Tab-separated table of C-alpha atoms and ligand atoms in Angstrom:
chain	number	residue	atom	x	y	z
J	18	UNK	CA	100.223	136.791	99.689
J	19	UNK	CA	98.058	136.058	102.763
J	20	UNK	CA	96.410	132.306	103.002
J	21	UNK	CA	93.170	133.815	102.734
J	22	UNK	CA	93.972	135.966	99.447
J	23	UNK	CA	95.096	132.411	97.993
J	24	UNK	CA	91.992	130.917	98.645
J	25	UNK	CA	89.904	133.570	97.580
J	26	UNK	CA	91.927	134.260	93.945
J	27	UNK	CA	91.779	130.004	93.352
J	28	UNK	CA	88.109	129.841	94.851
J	29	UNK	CA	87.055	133.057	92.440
J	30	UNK	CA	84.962	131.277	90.385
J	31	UNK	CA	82.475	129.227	93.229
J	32	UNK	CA	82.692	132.640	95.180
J	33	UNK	CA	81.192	134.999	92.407
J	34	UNK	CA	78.783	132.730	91.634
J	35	UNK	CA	77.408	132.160	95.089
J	36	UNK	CA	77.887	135.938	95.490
J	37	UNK	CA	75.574	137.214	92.854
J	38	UNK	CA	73.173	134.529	93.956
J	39	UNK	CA	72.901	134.703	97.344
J	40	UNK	CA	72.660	138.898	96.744
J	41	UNK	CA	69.742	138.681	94.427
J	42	UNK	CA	68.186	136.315	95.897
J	43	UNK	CA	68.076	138.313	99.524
J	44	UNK	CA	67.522	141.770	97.863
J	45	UNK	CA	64.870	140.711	95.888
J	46	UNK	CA	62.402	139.702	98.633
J	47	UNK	CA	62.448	141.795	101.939
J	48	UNK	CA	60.825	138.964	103.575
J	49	UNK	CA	62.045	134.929	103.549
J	50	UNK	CA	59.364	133.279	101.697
J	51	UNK	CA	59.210	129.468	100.873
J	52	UNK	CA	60.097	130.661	97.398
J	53	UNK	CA	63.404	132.671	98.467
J	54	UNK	CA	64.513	129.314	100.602
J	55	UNK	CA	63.850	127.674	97.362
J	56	UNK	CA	65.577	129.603	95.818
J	57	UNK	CA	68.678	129.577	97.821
J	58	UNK	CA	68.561	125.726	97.618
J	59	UNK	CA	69.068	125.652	94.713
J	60	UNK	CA	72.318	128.261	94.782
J	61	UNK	CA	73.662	126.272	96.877
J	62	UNK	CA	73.167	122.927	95.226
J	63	UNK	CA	74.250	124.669	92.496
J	64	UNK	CA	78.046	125.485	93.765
J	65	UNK	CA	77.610	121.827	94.442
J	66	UNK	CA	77.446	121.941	98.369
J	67	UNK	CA	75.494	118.482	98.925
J	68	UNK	CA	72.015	118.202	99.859
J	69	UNK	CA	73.359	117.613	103.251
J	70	UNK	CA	75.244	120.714	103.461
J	71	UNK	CA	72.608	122.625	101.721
J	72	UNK	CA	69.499	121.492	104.310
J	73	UNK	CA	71.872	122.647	107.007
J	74	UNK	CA	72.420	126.281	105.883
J	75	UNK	CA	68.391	126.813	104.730
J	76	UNK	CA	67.582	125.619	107.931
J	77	UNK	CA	69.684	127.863	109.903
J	78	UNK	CA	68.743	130.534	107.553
J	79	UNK	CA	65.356	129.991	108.293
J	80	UNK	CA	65.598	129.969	112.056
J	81	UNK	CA	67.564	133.070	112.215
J	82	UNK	CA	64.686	135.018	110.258
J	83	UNK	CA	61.744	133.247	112.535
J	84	UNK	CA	63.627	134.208	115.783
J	85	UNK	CA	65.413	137.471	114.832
J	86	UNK	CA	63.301	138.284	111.574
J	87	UNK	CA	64.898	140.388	108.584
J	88	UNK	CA	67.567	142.067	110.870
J	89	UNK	CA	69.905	139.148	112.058
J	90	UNK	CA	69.488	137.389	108.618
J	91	UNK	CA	72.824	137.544	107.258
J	92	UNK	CA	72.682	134.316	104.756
J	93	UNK	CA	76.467	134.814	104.355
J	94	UNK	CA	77.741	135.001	107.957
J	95	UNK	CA	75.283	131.867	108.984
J	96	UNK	CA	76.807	129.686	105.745
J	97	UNK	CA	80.435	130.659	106.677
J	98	UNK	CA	79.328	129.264	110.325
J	99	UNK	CA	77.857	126.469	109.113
J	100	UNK	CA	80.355	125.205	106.329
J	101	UNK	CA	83.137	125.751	109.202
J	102	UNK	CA	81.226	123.681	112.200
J	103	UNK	CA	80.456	120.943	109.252
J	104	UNK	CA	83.820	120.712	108.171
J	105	UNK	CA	85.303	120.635	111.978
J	106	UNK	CA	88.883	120.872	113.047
J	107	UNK	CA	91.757	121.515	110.742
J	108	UNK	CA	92.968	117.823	109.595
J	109	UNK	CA	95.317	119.134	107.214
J	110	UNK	CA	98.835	118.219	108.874
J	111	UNK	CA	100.563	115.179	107.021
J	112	UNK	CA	100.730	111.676	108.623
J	113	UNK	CA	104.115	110.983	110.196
J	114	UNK	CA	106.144	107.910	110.387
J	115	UNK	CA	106.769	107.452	114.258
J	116	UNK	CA	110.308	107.937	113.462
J	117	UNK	CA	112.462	108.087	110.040
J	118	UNK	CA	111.065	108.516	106.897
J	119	UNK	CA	107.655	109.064	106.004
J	120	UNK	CA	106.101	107.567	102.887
J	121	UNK	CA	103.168	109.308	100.830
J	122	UNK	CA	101.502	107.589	98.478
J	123	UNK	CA	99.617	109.725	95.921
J	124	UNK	CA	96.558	107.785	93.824
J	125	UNK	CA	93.644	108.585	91.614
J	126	UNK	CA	92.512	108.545	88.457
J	127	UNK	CA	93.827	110.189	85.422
J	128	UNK	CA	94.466	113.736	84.917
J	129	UNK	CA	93.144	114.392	88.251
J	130	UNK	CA	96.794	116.180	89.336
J	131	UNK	CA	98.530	113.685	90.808
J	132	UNK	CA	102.112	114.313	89.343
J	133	UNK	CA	101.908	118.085	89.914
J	134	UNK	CA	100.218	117.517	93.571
J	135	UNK	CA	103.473	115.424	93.905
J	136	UNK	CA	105.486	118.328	92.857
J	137	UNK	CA	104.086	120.836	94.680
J	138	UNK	CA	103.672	118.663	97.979
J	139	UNK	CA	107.384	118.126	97.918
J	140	UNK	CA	107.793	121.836	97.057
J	141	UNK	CA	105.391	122.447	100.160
J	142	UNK	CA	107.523	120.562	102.650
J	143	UNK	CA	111.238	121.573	101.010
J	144	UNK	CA	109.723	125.120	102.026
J	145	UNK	CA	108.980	123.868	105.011
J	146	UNK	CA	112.849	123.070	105.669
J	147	UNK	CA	112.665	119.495	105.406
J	148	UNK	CA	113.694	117.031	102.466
J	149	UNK	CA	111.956	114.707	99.674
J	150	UNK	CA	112.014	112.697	96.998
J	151	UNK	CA	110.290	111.678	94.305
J	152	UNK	CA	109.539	108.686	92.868
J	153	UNK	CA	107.894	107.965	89.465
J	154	UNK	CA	105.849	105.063	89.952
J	155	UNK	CA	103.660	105.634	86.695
J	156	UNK	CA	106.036	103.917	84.975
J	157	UNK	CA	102.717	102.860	81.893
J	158	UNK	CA	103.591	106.338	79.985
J	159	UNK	CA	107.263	107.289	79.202
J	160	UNK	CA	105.989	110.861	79.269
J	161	UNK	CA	105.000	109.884	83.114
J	162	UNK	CA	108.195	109.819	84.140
J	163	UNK	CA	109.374	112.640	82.056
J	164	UNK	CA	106.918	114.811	83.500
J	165	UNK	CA	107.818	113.938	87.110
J	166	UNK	CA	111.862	114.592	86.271
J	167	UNK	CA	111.455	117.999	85.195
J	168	UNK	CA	109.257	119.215	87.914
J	169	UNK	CA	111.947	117.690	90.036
J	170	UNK	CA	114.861	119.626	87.869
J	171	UNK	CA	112.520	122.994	88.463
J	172	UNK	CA	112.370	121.933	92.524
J	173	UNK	CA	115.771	120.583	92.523
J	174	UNK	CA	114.329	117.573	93.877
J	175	UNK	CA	115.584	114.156	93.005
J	176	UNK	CA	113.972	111.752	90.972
J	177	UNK	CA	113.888	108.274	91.589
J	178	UNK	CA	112.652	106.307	88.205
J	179	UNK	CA	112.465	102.772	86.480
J	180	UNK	CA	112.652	101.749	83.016
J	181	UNK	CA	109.796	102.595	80.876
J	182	UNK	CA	107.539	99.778	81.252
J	183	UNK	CA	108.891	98.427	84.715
J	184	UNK	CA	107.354	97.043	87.604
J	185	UNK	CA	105.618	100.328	89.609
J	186	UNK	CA	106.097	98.019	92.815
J	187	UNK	CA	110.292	97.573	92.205
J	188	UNK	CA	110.335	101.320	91.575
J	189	UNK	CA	108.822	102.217	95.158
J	190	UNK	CA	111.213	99.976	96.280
J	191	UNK	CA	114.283	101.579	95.217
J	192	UNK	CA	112.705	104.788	96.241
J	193	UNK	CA	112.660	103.809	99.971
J	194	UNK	CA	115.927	102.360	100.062
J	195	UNK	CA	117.640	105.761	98.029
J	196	UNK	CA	115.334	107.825	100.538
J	197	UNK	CA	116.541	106.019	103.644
J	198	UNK	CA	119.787	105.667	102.997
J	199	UNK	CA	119.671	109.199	102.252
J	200	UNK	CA	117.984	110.314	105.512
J	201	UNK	CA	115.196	111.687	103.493
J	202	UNK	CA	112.250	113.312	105.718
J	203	UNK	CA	109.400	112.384	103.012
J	204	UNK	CA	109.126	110.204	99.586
J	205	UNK	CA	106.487	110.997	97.878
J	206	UNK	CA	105.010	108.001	95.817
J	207	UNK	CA	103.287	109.017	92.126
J	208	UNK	CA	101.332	106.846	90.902
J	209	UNK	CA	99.773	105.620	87.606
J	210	UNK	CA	95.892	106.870	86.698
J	211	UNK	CA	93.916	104.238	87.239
J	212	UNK	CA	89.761	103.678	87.065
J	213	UNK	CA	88.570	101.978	90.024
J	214	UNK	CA	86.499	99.841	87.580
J	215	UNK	CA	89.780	98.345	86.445
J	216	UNK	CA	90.647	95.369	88.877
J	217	UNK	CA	93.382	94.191	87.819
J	218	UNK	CA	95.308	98.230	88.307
J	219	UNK	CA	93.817	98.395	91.696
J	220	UNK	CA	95.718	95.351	92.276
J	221	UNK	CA	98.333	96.594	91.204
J	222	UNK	CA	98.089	99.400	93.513
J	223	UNK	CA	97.672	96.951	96.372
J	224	UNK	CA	100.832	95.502	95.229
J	225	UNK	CA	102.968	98.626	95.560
J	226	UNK	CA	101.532	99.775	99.210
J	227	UNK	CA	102.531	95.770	100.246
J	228	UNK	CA	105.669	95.878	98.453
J	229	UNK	CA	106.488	99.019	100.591
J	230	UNK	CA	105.096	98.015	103.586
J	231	UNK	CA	107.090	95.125	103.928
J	232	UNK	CA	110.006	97.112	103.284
J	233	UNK	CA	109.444	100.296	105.724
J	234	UNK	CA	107.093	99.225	108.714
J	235	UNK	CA	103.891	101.430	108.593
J	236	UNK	CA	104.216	102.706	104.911
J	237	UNK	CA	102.503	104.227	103.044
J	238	UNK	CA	102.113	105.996	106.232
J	239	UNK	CA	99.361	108.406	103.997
J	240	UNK	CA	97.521	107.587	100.724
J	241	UNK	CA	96.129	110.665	99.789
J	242	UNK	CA	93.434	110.709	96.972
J	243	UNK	CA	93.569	113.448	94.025
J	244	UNK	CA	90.045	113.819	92.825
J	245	UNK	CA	89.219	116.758	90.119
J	246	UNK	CA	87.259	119.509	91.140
J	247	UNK	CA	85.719	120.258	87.962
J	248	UNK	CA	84.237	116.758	88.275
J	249	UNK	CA	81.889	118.044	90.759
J	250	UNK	CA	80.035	115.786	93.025
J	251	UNK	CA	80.747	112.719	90.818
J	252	UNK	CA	84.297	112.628	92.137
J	253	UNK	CA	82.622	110.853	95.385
J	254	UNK	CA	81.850	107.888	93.107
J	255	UNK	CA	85.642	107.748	92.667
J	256	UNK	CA	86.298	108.419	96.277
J	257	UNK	CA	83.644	105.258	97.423
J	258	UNK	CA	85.451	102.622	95.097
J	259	UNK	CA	89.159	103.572	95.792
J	260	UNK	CA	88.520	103.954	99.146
J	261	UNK	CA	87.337	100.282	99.187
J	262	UNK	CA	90.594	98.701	97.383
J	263	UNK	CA	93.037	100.977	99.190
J	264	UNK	CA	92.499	102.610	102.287
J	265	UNK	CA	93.008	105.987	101.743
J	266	UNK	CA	93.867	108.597	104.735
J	267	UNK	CA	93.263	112.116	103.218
J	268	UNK	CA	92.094	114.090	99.972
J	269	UNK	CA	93.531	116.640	97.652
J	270	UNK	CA	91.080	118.222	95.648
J	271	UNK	CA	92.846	120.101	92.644
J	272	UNK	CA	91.389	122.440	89.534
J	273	UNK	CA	89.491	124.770	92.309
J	274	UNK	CA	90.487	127.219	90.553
J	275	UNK	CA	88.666	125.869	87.153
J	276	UNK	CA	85.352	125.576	88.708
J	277	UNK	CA	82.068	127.562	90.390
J	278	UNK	CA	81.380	124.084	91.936
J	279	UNK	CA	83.911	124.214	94.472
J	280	UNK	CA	81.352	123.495	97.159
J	281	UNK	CA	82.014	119.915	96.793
J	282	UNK	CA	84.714	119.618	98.658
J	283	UNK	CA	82.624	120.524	101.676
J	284	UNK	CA	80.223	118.068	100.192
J	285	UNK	CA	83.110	115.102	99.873
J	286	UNK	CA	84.130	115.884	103.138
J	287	UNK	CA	80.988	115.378	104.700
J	288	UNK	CA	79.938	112.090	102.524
J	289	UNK	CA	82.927	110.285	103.163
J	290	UNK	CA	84.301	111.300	106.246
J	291	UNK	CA	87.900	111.286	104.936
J	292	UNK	CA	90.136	114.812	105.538
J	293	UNK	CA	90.634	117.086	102.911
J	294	UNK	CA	94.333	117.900	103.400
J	295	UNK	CA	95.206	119.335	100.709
J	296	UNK	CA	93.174	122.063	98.153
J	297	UNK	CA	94.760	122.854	94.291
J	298	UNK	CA	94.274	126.173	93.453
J	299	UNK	CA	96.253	126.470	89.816
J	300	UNK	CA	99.486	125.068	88.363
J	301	UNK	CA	102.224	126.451	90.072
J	302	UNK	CA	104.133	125.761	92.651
J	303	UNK	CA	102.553	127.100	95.743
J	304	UNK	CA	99.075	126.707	94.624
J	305	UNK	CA	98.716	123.942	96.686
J	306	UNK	CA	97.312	124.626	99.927
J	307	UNK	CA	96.966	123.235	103.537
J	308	UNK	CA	93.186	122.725	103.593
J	309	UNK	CA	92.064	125.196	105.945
J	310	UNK	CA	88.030	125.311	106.787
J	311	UNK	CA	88.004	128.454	108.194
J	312	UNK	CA	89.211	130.334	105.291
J	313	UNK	CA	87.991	128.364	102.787
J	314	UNK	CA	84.295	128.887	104.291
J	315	UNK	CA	85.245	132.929	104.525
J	316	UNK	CA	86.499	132.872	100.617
J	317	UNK	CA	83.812	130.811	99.331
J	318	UNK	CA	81.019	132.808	101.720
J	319	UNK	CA	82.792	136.917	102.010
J	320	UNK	CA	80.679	139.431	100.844
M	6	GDP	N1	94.202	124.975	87.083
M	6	GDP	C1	94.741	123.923	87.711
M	6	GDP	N2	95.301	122.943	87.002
M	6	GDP	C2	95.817	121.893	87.660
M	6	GDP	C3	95.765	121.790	89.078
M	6	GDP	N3	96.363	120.619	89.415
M	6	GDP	C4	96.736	120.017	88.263
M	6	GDP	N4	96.422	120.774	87.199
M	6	GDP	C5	96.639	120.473	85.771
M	6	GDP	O1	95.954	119.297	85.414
M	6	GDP	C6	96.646	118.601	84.380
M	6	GDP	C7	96.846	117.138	84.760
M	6	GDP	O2	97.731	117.090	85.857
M	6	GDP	P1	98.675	115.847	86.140
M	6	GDP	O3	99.407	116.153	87.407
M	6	GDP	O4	99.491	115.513	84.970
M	6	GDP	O5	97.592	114.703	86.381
M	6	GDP	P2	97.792	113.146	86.654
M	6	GDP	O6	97.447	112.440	85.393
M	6	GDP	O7	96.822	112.812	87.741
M	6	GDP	O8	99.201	112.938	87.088
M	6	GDP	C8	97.948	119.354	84.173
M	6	GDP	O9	97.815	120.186	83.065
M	6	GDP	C9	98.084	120.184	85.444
M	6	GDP	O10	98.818	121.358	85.255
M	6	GDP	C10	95.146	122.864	89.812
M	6	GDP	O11	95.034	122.870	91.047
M	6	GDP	N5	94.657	123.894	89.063
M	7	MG	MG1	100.648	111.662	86.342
């Protein structure tokens, strides 16, 4: 299956909706009215675009009907162009170390995806002939860990775990010395859920990127953010407070695929000014997907 056919089966949902908007809305009025451009506001708001995002497209919308009138006004073509110039180049390569391995730290809070965008990340890059490994740094929940091992018996990717209960830091310290000694390409770091409200776990977070960066120059070379789709624009709350304990580098936004709001991860994008690199688009394996703005603006935007 084609990139584009991924992202338009996991971006269904946001797609139809908009769709069936966007068509009534333009069918039902020959001309562009102050009540149509209201009207396609709030579509797009709807599908959760921003306000930012949303001005952009009624505006061009609008100009193309005052300079071209009802002929060149093709809402769908002018939001593909605008969602792809707002959402710039493609970002969605993975930091490198310089040299050696390269360590990926994945955080967020819970349920978000974090242990299966582990899973599937290190799926991603074993497909991409290079090795991984994991490690299960949620070590709070023995079902954590658990999880974690038998995605990595499915992958045939090893698992590097603690005791139930031990320190997350020690963990991601064994995992860097088993991946280096190993000549691993990646290790990919899951974390424990955490609410940015709760100091004391963001410390703890702190904790495990110093631990490791003491240990491997430059890691976590990446701290990539999991935030829920189906949270909608709330998720940027999230973003904004984690961002501030822990610099993060890039975004995965999972559960597109659950959602008709999936216009907030142009909306993310734009607010914070962080990459998405990485879009979920359902539970297996190879659902997750280089962030590409191109297609995603054709799938969410195709008539
Ligand atoms: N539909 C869908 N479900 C997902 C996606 N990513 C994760 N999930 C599901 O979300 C739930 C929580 O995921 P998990 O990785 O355990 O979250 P964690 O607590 O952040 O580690 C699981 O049931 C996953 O299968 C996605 O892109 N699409
Ligand atoms: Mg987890």
């Amino acid at each position: 299956m084609g990139l584009f056919q991924k992202f338009k089966d996991g971006l269904f949902k946001t797609h139809d909706r908009l769709l069936h908007e966007i068509k009534r809305i333009v069918s039902g009025s020959p001309k562009l009215t102050e009540t149509t451009l209201e009207e396609l506001e709030h579509a797009l708001i709807g599908a959760d675009l921003g306000m930012a995002m949303t001005t952009q497209i009624v505006a061009a919308v609008k100009k193309a009907y005052e300079t071209q009138g009802g002929t060149g006004l093709d809402v769908f073509a002018i939001a593909r162009a605008e969602v792809e110039k707002s959402l710039g180049a493609n970002q969605s390569e993975l930091r490198r170390a310089g040299s050696g391995l390269t360590v990926v730290s994945i955080v967020g809070v819970n349920g978000t995806g974090k242990t299966t965008t582990s899973a599937k990340l290190a799926h991603l890059i074993q497909s991409r002939g290079e090795t991984t490994l994991l490690a299960a740094c949620d070590t709070f929940r023995a079902a954590a860990v658990e999880q974690l091992k038998v995605w990595g018996g499915r992958l045939n990717v090893h698992v590097i775990a603690g005791a139930h209960g031990a320190d997350p830091a020690a963990v991601a310290h064994d995992a860097i010395t088993a991946a280096t000694a190993r000549g691993t390409h990646f290790l990919l770091v899951d974390t424990a859920g955490r609410l940015h409200t709760k100091h004391n776990l963001m410390q703890e977070l702190q904790k495990v990127h110093r631990v490791m960066g003491k240990q491997l120059a430059g890691a976590p070379h990446e701290v990539l953010l999991v935030l829920d789709a189906t949270t909608g624009i709330n998720a940027l709350t999230q973003a904004r407070e984690f961002h501030k304990a822990v610099p993060i580098t890039g975004l995965v936004i999972t559960k597109l695929d659950g959602t008709s709001k999936g216009g907030m991860v142009v909306a993310i994008q734009k607010e914070l000014g962080l990459p998405v690199k990485f879009i979920g688009l359902g539970e297996k394996p190879d659902d997750l997907q280089p962030f590409d703005a191109k297609q995603f603006a054709e799938a969410l935007f195709s008539e």
